[in-house]
Tab-separated table of C-alpha atoms in Angstrom:
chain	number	residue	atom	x	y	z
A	1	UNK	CA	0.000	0.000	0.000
A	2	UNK	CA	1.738	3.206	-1.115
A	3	UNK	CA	1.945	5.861	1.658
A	4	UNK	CA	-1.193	7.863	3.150
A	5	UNK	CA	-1.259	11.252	3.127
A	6	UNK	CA	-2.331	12.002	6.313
A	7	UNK	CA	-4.597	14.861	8.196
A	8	UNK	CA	-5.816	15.987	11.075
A	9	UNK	CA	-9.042	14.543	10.580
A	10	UNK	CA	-7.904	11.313	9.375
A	11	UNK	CA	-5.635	11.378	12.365
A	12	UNK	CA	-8.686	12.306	14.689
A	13	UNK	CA	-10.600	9.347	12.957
A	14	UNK	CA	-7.660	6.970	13.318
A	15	UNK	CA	-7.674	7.794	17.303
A	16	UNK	CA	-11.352	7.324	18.118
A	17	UNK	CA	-11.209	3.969	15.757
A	18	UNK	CA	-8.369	3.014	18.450
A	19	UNK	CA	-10.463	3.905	21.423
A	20	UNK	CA	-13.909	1.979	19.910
A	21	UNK	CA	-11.654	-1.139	19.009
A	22	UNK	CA	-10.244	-0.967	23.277
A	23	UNK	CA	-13.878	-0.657	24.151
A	24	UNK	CA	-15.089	-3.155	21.848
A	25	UNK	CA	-12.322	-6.001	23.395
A	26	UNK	CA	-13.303	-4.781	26.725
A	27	UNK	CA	-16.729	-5.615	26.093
A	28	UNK	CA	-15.900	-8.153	24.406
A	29	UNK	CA	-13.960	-9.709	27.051
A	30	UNK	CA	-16.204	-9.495	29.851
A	31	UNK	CA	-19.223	-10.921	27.750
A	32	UNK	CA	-17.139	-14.173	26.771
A	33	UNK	CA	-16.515	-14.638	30.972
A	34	UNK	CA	-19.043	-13.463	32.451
A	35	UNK	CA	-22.555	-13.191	30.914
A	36	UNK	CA	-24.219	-13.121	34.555
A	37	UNK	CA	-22.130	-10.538	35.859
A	38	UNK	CA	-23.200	-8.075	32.444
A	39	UNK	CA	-26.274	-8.381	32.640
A	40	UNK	CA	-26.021	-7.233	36.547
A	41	UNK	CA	-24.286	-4.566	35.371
A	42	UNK	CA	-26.844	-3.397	32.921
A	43	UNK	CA	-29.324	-3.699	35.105
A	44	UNK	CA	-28.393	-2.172	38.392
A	45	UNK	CA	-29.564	1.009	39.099
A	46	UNK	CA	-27.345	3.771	39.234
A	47	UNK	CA	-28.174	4.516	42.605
A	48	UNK	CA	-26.772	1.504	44.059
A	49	UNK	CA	-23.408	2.609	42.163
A	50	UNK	CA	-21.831	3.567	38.970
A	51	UNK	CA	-20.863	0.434	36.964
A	52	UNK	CA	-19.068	0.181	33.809
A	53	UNK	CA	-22.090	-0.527	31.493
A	54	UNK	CA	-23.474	2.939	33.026
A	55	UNK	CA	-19.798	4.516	31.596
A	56	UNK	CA	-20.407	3.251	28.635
A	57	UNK	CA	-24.130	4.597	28.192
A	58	UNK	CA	-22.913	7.905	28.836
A	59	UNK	CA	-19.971	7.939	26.753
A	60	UNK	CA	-22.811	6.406	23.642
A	61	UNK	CA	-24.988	9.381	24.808
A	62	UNK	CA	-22.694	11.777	24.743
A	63	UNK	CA	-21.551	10.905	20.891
A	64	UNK	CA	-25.412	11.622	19.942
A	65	UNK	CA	-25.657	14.838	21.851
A	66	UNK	CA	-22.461	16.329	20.284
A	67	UNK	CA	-24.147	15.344	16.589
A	68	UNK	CA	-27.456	16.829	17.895
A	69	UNK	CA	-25.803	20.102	19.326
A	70	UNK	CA	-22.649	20.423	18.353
A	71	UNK	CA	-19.898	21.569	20.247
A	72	UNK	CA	-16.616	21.069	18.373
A	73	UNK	CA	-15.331	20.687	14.684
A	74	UNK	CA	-16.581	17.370	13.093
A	75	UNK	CA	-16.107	16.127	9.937
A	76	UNK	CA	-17.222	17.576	6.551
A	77	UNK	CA	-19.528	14.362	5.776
A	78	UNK	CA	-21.607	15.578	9.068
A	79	UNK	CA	-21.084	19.513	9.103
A	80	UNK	CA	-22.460	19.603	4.933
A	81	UNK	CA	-25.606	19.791	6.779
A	82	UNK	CA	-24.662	23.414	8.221
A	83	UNK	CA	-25.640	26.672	6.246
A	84	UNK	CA	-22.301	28.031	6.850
A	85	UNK	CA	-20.871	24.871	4.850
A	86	UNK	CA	-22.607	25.525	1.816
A	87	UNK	CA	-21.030	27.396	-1.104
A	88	UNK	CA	-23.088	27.170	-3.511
A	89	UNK	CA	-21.704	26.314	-7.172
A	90	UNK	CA	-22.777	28.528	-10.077
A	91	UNK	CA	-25.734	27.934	-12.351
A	92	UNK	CA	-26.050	24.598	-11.164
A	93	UNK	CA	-29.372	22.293	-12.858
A	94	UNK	CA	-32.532	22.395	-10.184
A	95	UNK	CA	-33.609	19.063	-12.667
A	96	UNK	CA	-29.903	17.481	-12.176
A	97	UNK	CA	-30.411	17.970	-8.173
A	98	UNK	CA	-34.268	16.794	-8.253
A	99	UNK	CA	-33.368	13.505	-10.004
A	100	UNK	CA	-29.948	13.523	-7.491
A	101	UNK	CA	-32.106	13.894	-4.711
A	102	UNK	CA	-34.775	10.600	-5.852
A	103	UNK	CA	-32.123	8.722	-6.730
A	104	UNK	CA	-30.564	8.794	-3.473
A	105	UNK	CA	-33.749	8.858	-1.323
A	106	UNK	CA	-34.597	5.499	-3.096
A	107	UNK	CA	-30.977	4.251	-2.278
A	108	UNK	CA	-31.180	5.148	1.304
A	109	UNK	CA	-34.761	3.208	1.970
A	110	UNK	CA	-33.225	0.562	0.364
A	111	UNK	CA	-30.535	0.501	2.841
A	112	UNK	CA	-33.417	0.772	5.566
A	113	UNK	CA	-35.387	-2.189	4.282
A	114	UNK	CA	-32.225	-4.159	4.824
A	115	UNK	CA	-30.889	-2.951	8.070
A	116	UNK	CA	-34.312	-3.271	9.761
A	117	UNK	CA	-35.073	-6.677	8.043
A	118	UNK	CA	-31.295	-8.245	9.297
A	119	UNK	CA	-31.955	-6.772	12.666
A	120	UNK	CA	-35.508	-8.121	12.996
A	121	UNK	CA	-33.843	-11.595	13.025
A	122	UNK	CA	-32.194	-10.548	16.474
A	123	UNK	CA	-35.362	-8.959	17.315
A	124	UNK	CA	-36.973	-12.166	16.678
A	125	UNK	CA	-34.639	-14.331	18.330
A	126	UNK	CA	-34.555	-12.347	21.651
A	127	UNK	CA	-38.356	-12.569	21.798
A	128	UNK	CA	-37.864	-15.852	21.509
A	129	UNK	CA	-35.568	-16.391	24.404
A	130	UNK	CA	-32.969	-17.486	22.574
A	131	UNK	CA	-30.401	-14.712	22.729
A	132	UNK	CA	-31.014	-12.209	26.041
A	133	UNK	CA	-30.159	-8.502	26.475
A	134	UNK	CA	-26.526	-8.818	27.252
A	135	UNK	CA	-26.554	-10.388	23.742
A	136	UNK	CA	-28.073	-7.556	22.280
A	137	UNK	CA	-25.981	-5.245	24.004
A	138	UNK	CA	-23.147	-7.179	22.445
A	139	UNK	CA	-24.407	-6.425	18.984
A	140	UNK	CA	-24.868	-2.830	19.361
A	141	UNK	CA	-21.040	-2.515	21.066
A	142	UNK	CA	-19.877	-4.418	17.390
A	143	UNK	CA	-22.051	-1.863	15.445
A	144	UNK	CA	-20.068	0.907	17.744
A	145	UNK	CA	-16.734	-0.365	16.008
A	146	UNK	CA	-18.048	-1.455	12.813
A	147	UNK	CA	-19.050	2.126	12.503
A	148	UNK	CA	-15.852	3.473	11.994
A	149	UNK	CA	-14.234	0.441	9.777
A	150	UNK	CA	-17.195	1.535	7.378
A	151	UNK	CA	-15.866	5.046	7.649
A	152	UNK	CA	-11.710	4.087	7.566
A	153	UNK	CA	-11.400	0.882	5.511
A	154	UNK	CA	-14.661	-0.499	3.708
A	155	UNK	CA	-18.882	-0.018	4.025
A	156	UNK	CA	-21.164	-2.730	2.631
A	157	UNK	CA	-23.887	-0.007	1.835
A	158	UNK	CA	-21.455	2.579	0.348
A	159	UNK	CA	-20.286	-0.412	-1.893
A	160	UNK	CA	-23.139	-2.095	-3.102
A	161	UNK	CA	-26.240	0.030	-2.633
A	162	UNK	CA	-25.235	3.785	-2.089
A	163	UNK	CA	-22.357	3.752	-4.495
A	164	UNK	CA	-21.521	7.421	-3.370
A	165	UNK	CA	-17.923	8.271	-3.587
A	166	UNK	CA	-17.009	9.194	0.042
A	167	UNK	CA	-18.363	9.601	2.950
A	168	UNK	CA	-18.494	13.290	2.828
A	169	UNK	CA	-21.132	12.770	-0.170
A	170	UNK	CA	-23.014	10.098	2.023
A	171	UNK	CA	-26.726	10.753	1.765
A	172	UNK	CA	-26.746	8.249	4.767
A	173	UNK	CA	-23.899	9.293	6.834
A	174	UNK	CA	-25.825	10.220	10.266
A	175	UNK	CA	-27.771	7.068	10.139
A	176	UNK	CA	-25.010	5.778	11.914
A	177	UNK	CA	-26.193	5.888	15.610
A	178	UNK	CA	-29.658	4.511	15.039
A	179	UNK	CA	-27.793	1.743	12.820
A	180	UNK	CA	-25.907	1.541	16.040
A	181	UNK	CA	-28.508	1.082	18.563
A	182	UNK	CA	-31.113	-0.676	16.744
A	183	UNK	CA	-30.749	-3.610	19.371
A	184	UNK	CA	-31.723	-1.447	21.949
A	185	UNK	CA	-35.496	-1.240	20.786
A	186	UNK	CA	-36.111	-4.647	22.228
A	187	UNK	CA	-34.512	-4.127	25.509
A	188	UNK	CA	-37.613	-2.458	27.859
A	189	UNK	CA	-35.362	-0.339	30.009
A	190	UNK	CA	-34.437	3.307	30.130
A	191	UNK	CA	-30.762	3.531	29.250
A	192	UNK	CA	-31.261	1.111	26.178
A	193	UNK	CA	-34.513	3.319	25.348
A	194	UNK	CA	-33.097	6.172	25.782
A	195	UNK	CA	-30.307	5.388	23.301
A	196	UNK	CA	-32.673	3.571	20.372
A	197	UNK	CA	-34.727	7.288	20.868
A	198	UNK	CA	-32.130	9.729	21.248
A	199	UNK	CA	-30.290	7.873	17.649
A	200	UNK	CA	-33.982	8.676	16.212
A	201	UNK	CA	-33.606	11.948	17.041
A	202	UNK	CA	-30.008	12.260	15.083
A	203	UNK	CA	-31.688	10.814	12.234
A	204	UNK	CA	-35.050	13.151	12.217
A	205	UNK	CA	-32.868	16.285	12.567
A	206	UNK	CA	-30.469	15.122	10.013
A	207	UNK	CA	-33.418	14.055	7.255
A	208	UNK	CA	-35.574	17.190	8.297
A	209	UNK	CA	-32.141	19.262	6.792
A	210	UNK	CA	-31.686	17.171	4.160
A	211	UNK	CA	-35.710	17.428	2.592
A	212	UNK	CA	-35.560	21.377	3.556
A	213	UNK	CA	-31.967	21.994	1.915
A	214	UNK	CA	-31.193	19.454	-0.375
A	215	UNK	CA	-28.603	21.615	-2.391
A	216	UNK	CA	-26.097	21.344	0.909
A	217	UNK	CA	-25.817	17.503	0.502
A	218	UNK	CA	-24.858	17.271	-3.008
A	219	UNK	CA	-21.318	18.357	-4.786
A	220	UNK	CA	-22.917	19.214	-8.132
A	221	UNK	CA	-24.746	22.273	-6.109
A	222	UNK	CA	-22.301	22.685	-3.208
A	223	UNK	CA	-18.225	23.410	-4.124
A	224	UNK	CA	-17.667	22.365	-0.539
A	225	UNK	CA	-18.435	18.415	-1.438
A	226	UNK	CA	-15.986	18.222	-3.987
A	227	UNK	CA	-12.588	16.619	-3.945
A	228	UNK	CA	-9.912	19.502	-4.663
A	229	UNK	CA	-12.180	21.297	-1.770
A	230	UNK	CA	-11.655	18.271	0.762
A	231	UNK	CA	-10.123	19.023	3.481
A	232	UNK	CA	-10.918	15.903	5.776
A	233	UNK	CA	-9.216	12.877	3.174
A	234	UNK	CA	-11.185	10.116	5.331
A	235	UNK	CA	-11.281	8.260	2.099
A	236	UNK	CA	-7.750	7.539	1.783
A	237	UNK	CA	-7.511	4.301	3.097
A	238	UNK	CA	-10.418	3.309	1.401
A	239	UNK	CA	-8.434	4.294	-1.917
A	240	UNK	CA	-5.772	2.654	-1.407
A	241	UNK	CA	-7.236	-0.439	-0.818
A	242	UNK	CA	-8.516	-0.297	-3.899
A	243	UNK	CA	-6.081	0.917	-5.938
A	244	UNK	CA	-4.091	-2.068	-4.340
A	245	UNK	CA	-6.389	-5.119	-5.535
């Protein structure tokens, strides 16, 4: 693989990919020895102590409440979404955009059928008894991680149903945190309900933009999505991977 040319961003990216992969093991870990002691954990209330499951809700909730209010620089695929990010590109076709716009909003249900159809096998399962909530709480932490390798290093709906070229241009790209926490719809408790409603609310404010202002999302209307204006280069691993098969 010839040499990345790296940036902050991808540098930023790179860090928090380390941090979900140490929380990911450390879930990991404890759910391979101890499936009891998890689900204890999950289910204690906080006023009998904080416990690590109760970390980890906060540090989930936190990631959605910077997306819904934001409080620092995030990436161009998110902040496209902003007024102040849009620089509109002369004489651009309102037809070109329109047919843009169906195209994608087809693409993206698509990608909805599937993710809600896959995860209504757990959903099914669980109400079945045969996988429990620690399970479930499993899958979301693996969702958590694969989150970022669909950012960094390859994305199954980018690939084969999206077929945008980078995340920046994702019509999708803050579906991520109800993706995430899709399991948590069929655990009946606050913290996982409070994460499956909270990722709704990412996605309503993020959808609500996109039908209002759909000039902002796409780089044949906004200069800002285009490659010589990229400032981020989140893609680069992705291109090199490709370039190397």
């Amino acid at each position: 693989m010839k040499s990345i040319v790296k940036t902050r961003m991808l540098k930023k990216y790179f860090i928090k990919f380390a941090i979900r992969i140490v929380i990911f093991i450390a879930v990991f870990v404890m759910y391979i020895r101890d499936k009891e002691l998890m689900y204890e954990l999950m289910t204690q209330p906080v006023g009998m102590g904080i416990t690590a499951v109760h970390v980890l809700w906060a540090v989930f909730m936190f990631m959605m409440l910077r997306h819904i209010f934001p409080i620092e620089k995030l990436s161009m695929a998110f902040r496209k979404a902003d007024k102040k990010e849009y620089v509109a590109r002369e004489n651009y076709s309102e037809l070109e955009l329109l047919k843009y716009v169906q195209n994608q909003n087809v693409k993206a249900w698509i990608v909805m059928l599937v993710w809600l159809s896959f995860n209504a096998i757990f959903g099914i399962l669980y109400l079945l008894k045969i996988i429990g909530d620690v399970d479930l709480l499993m899958l979301s932490v693996f969702y958590f991680l694969s989150d970022y390798i669909c950012i960094l290093i390859f994305c199954p709906f980018q690939s084969m149903i999206m077929k945008n070229r980078c995340c920046v241009n994702c019509r999708i790209y803050e579906w991520g945190h109800f993706m995430m926490f899709t399991p948590m719809l069929f655990i009946r408790n606050f913290f996982s309900w409070s994460l499956f409603f909270t990722s709704c609310v990412v996605v309503l404010r993020w959808e609500i933009i996109y039908a209002k202002h759909p000039e902002r999302f796409w780089d044949g209307s906004n200069k800002k999505l285009r490659c010589d204006s990229c400032e981020d280069k989140i893609c680069q691993v992705k291109g090199m991977l490709k370039k190397d098969k």
